[in-house]
Amino acid sequence: FPVTIQAQGDGIVCGKYGLTFRERQCLRLAALGRSYKQIKAEMGFRNETAVNSLMNRLKSKCNAFNKTELSNYAHQIGIV
């Protein structure tokens, strides 16, 4: 599959899943069972509100209702 790259919002979107690098990074950490507090620390966010916003954006993009569904999605597309 060819990789498509386009500018969007907070960064460059790569691949067929339309997720930015930061979104993929956050999705991977969430799928590995990290808490919002741990994700905040590992990604260098100042507060958990930023993580919550990113997770809500991921839920919308991935058609997920919760962190468990996001985790399942991450496994399905091979992020984890």
CSV table of N, CA and C in Angstrom, one decimal:
chain,number,residue,atom,x,y,z
A,1,PHE,N,0.8,-1.2,0.0
A,1,PHE,CA,0.0,0.0,0.0
A,1,PHE,C,0.9,1.2,0.0
A,2,PRO,N,0.6,2.2,-0.8
A,2,PRO,CA,1.3,3.4,-0.8
A,2,PRO,C,1.0,4.3,0.4
A,3,VAL,N,1.9,5.0,0.9
A,3,VAL,CA,1.7,5.8,2.1
A,3,VAL,C,1.3,7.2,1.6
A,4,THR,N,0.2,7.7,2.1
A,4,THR,CA,-0.3,9.0,1.7
A,4,THR,C,0.1,10.0,2.9
A,5,ILE,N,0.5,11.2,2.5
A,5,ILE,CA,0.9,12.1,3.5
A,5,ILE,C,0.2,13.5,3.2
A,6,GLN,N,-0.4,14.0,4.2
A,6,GLN,CA,-1.1,15.3,4.0
A,6,GLN,C,-1.0,16.1,5.3
A,7,ALA,N,-1.1,17.4,5.2
A,7,ALA,CA,-1.1,18.3,6.4
A,7,ALA,C,-2.5,18.3,7.0
A,8,GLN,N,-2.6,18.2,8.3
A,8,GLN,CA,-4.0,18.3,8.9
A,8,GLN,C,-3.8,18.6,10.4
A,9,GLY,N,-4.5,19.7,10.8
A,9,GLY,CA,-4.5,20.0,12.2
A,9,GLY,C,-3.2,20.1,12.9
A,10,ASP,N,-2.9,19.2,13.9
A,10,ASP,CA,-1.7,19.3,14.7
A,10,ASP,C,-0.5,18.7,14.1
A,11,GLY,N,-0.5,18.2,12.9
A,11,GLY,CA,0.6,17.6,12.3
A,11,GLY,C,0.4,17.0,11.0
A,12,ILE,N,1.4,16.2,10.6
A,12,ILE,CA,1.3,15.5,9.3
A,12,ILE,C,0.6,14.1,9.5
A,13,VAL,N,-0.3,13.9,8.6
A,13,VAL,CA,-1.1,12.6,8.7
A,13,VAL,C,-0.4,11.6,7.7
A,14,CYS,N,-0.1,10.5,8.2
A,14,CYS,CA,0.5,9.4,7.4
A,14,CYS,C,-0.3,8.2,7.4
A,15,GLY,N,-0.3,7.5,6.2
A,15,GLY,CA,-0.9,6.2,6.1
A,15,GLY,C,-2.4,6.2,5.9
A,16,LYS,N,-2.9,5.0,5.7
A,16,LYS,CA,-4.3,4.9,5.4
A,16,LYS,C,-5.3,5.1,6.6
A,17,TYR,N,-4.8,5.2,7.8
A,17,TYR,CA,-5.6,5.4,8.9
A,17,TYR,C,-5.9,6.8,9.3
A,18,GLY,N,-5.2,7.8,8.7
A,18,GLY,CA,-5.4,9.2,8.9
A,18,GLY,C,-5.1,9.7,10.3
A,19,LEU,N,-4.1,9.1,11.0
A,19,LEU,CA,-3.7,9.5,12.3
A,19,LEU,C,-2.4,10.2,12.3
A,20,THR,N,-2.2,11.3,13.0
A,20,THR,CA,-1.0,11.9,13.1
A,20,THR,C,0.0,11.1,14.0
A,21,PHE,N,1.3,11.5,14.0
A,21,PHE,CA,2.3,10.8,14.8
A,21,PHE,C,1.9,10.8,16.2
A,22,ARG,N,1.5,12.0,16.7
A,22,ARG,CA,1.1,12.1,18.2
A,22,ARG,C,-0.1,11.3,18.5
A,23,GLU,N,-1.1,11.2,17.6
A,23,GLU,CA,-2.3,10.4,17.8
A,23,GLU,C,-1.9,8.9,17.8
A,24,ARG,N,-1.1,8.5,16.9
A,24,ARG,CA,-0.6,7.1,16.9
A,24,ARG,C,0.1,6.8,18.2
A,25,GLN,N,1.0,7.7,18.7
A,25,GLN,CA,1.8,7.5,19.9
A,25,GLN,C,0.8,7.4,21.1
A,26,CYS,N,-0.2,8.2,21.2
A,26,CYS,CA,-1.1,8.2,22.3
A,26,CYS,C,-2.0,6.9,22.2
A,27,LEU,N,-2.4,6.6,21.0
A,27,LEU,CA,-3.2,5.3,20.9
A,27,LEU,C,-2.4,4.1,21.3
A,28,ARG,N,-1.1,4.1,20.9
A,28,ARG,CA,-0.3,2.9,21.3
A,28,ARG,C,-0.2,2.9,22.9
A,29,LEU,N,0.1,4.0,23.5
A,29,LEU,CA,0.3,4.0,25.0
A,29,LEU,C,-1.0,3.6,25.7
A,30,ALA,N,-2.2,4.1,25.2
A,30,ALA,CA,-3.5,3.7,25.7
A,30,ALA,C,-3.7,2.2,25.6
A,31,ALA,N,-3.4,1.7,24.4
A,31,ALA,CA,-3.6,0.3,24.1
A,31,ALA,C,-2.7,-0.6,25.0
A,32,LEU,N,-1.5,0.0,25.4
A,32,LEU,CA,-0.6,-0.8,26.3
A,32,LEU,C,-1.1,-0.7,27.8
A,33,GLY,N,-2.2,0.0,28.0
A,33,GLY,CA,-2.8,0.1,29.4
A,33,GLY,C,-2.3,1.3,30.2
A,34,ARG,N,-1.7,2.2,29.6
A,34,ARG,CA,-1.2,3.4,30.4
A,34,ARG,C,-2.4,4.3,30.8
A,35,SER,N,-2.3,4.8,32.0
A,35,SER,CA,-3.4,5.8,32.4
A,35,SER,C,-3.1,7.1,31.7
A,36,TYR,N,-4.1,8.0,31.8
A,36,TYR,CA,-4.0,9.3,31.3
A,36,TYR,C,-2.8,10.0,31.9
A,37,LYS,N,-2.6,9.9,33.2
A,37,LYS,CA,-1.5,10.5,33.9
A,37,LYS,C,-0.1,10.0,33.3
A,38,GLN,N,-0.1,8.7,33.1
A,38,GLN,CA,1.2,8.1,32.5
A,38,GLN,C,1.4,8.6,31.1
A,39,ILE,N,0.3,8.7,30.3
A,39,ILE,CA,0.4,9.1,28.9
A,39,ILE,C,0.9,10.6,28.9
A,40,LYS,N,0.4,11.4,29.8
A,40,LYS,CA,0.8,12.8,30.0
A,40,LYS,C,2.3,12.9,30.2
A,41,ALA,N,2.8,12.1,31.1
A,41,ALA,CA,4.2,12.1,31.5
A,41,ALA,C,5.1,11.6,30.3
A,42,GLU,N,4.7,10.5,29.7
A,42,GLU,CA,5.5,9.9,28.6
A,42,GLU,C,5.5,10.8,27.3
A,43,MET,N,4.4,11.5,27.1
A,43,MET,CA,4.3,12.3,25.9
A,43,MET,C,4.7,13.8,26.1
A,44,GLY,N,4.9,14.1,27.4
A,44,GLY,CA,5.4,15.5,27.7
A,44,GLY,C,4.3,16.6,27.7
A,45,PHE,N,3.0,16.1,28.0
A,45,PHE,CA,2.0,17.1,28.1
A,45,PHE,C,2.0,17.8,29.5
A,46,ARG,N,1.5,19.0,29.5
A,46,ARG,CA,1.5,19.7,30.8
A,46,ARG,C,0.4,19.3,31.8
A,47,ASN,N,-0.7,18.8,31.2
A,47,ASN,CA,-1.8,18.4,32.0
A,47,ASN,C,-2.6,17.2,31.3
A,48,GLU,N,-3.4,16.6,32.1
A,48,GLU,CA,-4.2,15.5,31.6
A,48,GLU,C,-5.3,15.9,30.7
A,49,THR,N,-5.7,17.2,30.7
A,49,THR,CA,-6.7,17.8,29.8
A,49,THR,C,-6.3,17.6,28.4
A,50,ALA,N,-5.0,17.8,28.1
A,50,ALA,CA,-4.5,17.6,26.7
A,50,ALA,C,-4.6,16.2,26.3
A,51,VAL,N,-4.3,15.3,27.2
A,51,VAL,CA,-4.5,13.8,26.9
A,51,VAL,C,-6.0,13.5,26.6
A,52,ASN,N,-6.8,14.0,27.5
A,52,ASN,CA,-8.3,13.8,27.3
A,52,ASN,C,-8.8,14.3,26.0
A,53,SER,N,-8.3,15.5,25.6
A,53,SER,CA,-8.7,16.0,24.3
A,53,SER,C,-8.2,15.2,23.1
A,54,LEU,N,-7.0,14.7,23.2
A,54,LEU,CA,-6.4,13.8,22.2
A,54,LEU,C,-7.1,12.5,22.1
A,55,MET,N,-7.5,12.0,23.3
A,55,MET,CA,-8.2,10.7,23.3
A,55,MET,C,-9.6,10.9,22.7
A,56,ASN,N,-10.3,12.0,23.0
A,56,ASN,CA,-11.6,12.2,22.4
A,56,ASN,C,-11.5,12.3,20.9
A,57,ARG,N,-10.5,13.0,20.4
A,57,ARG,CA,-10.3,13.1,19.0
A,57,ARG,C,-10.0,11.7,18.4
A,58,LEU,N,-9.3,10.9,19.1
A,58,LEU,CA,-9.0,9.5,18.6
A,58,LEU,C,-10.3,8.7,18.6
A,59,LYS,N,-11.1,8.8,19.6
A,59,LYS,CA,-12.4,8.1,19.7
A,59,LYS,C,-13.3,8.5,18.5
A,60,SER,N,-13.3,9.8,18.2
A,60,SER,CA,-14.1,10.2,17.0
A,60,SER,C,-13.5,9.7,15.7
A,61,LYS,N,-12.2,9.8,15.5
A,61,LYS,CA,-11.6,9.3,14.3
A,61,LYS,C,-11.7,7.8,14.1
A,62,CYS,N,-11.7,7.0,15.2
A,62,CYS,CA,-11.7,5.6,15.2
A,62,CYS,C,-13.0,4.9,15.4
A,63,ASN,N,-14.1,5.8,15.6
A,63,ASN,CA,-15.4,5.3,15.8
A,63,ASN,C,-15.5,4.4,17.1
A,64,ALA,N,-14.8,4.9,18.1
A,64,ALA,CA,-14.7,4.1,19.4
A,64,ALA,C,-15.5,4.9,20.5
A,65,PHE,N,-16.1,4.2,21.4
A,65,PHE,CA,-16.8,4.8,22.5
A,65,PHE,C,-16.0,4.9,23.8
A,66,ASN,N,-14.9,4.1,23.9
A,66,ASN,CA,-14.1,4.1,25.1
A,66,ASN,C,-12.7,3.7,24.8
A,67,LYS,N,-11.9,3.7,25.9
A,67,LYS,CA,-10.5,3.3,25.8
A,67,LYS,C,-10.3,1.8,25.4
A,68,THR,N,-11.2,1.0,25.8
A,68,THR,CA,-11.1,-0.4,25.4
A,68,THR,C,-11.3,-0.6,23.9
A,69,GLU,N,-12.3,0.1,23.3
A,69,GLU,CA,-12.5,0.0,21.9
A,69,GLU,C,-11.3,0.6,21.1
A,70,LEU,N,-10.7,1.6,21.7
A,70,LEU,CA,-9.5,2.2,21.1
A,70,LEU,C,-8.4,1.2,21.1
A,71,SER,N,-8.2,0.5,22.2
A,71,SER,CA,-7.2,-0.5,22.3
A,71,SER,C,-7.4,-1.7,21.3
A,72,ASN,N,-8.6,-2.1,21.2
A,72,ASN,CA,-8.9,-3.1,20.2
A,72,ASN,C,-8.6,-2.6,18.8
A,73,TYR,N,-8.9,-1.4,18.5
A,73,TYR,CA,-8.6,-0.8,17.2
A,73,TYR,C,-7.1,-0.8,16.9
A,74,ALA,N,-6.3,-0.4,18.0
A,74,ALA,CA,-4.9,-0.3,17.9
A,74,ALA,C,-4.3,-1.7,17.5
A,75,HIS,N,-4.8,-2.7,18.2
A,75,HIS,CA,-4.4,-4.1,17.9
A,75,HIS,C,-4.7,-4.5,16.5
A,76,GLN,N,-5.9,-4.2,16.0
A,76,GLN,CA,-6.4,-4.5,14.7
A,76,GLN,C,-5.5,-3.9,13.6
A,77,ILE,N,-5.1,-2.7,13.8
A,77,ILE,CA,-4.3,-2.0,12.7
A,77,ILE,C,-2.8,-2.2,12.9
A,78,GLY,N,-2.4,-2.9,14.0
A,78,GLY,CA,-1.0,-3.2,14.2
A,78,GLY,C,-0.2,-2.1,14.8
A,79,ILE,N,-0.8,-1.2,15.6
A,79,ILE,CA,0.0,-0.2,16.3
A,79,ILE,C,0.7,-0.8,17.5
A,80,VAL,N,0.0,-1.8,18.0
A,80,VAL,CA,0.6,-2.5,19.2
A,80,VAL,C,1.1,-3.9,18.8
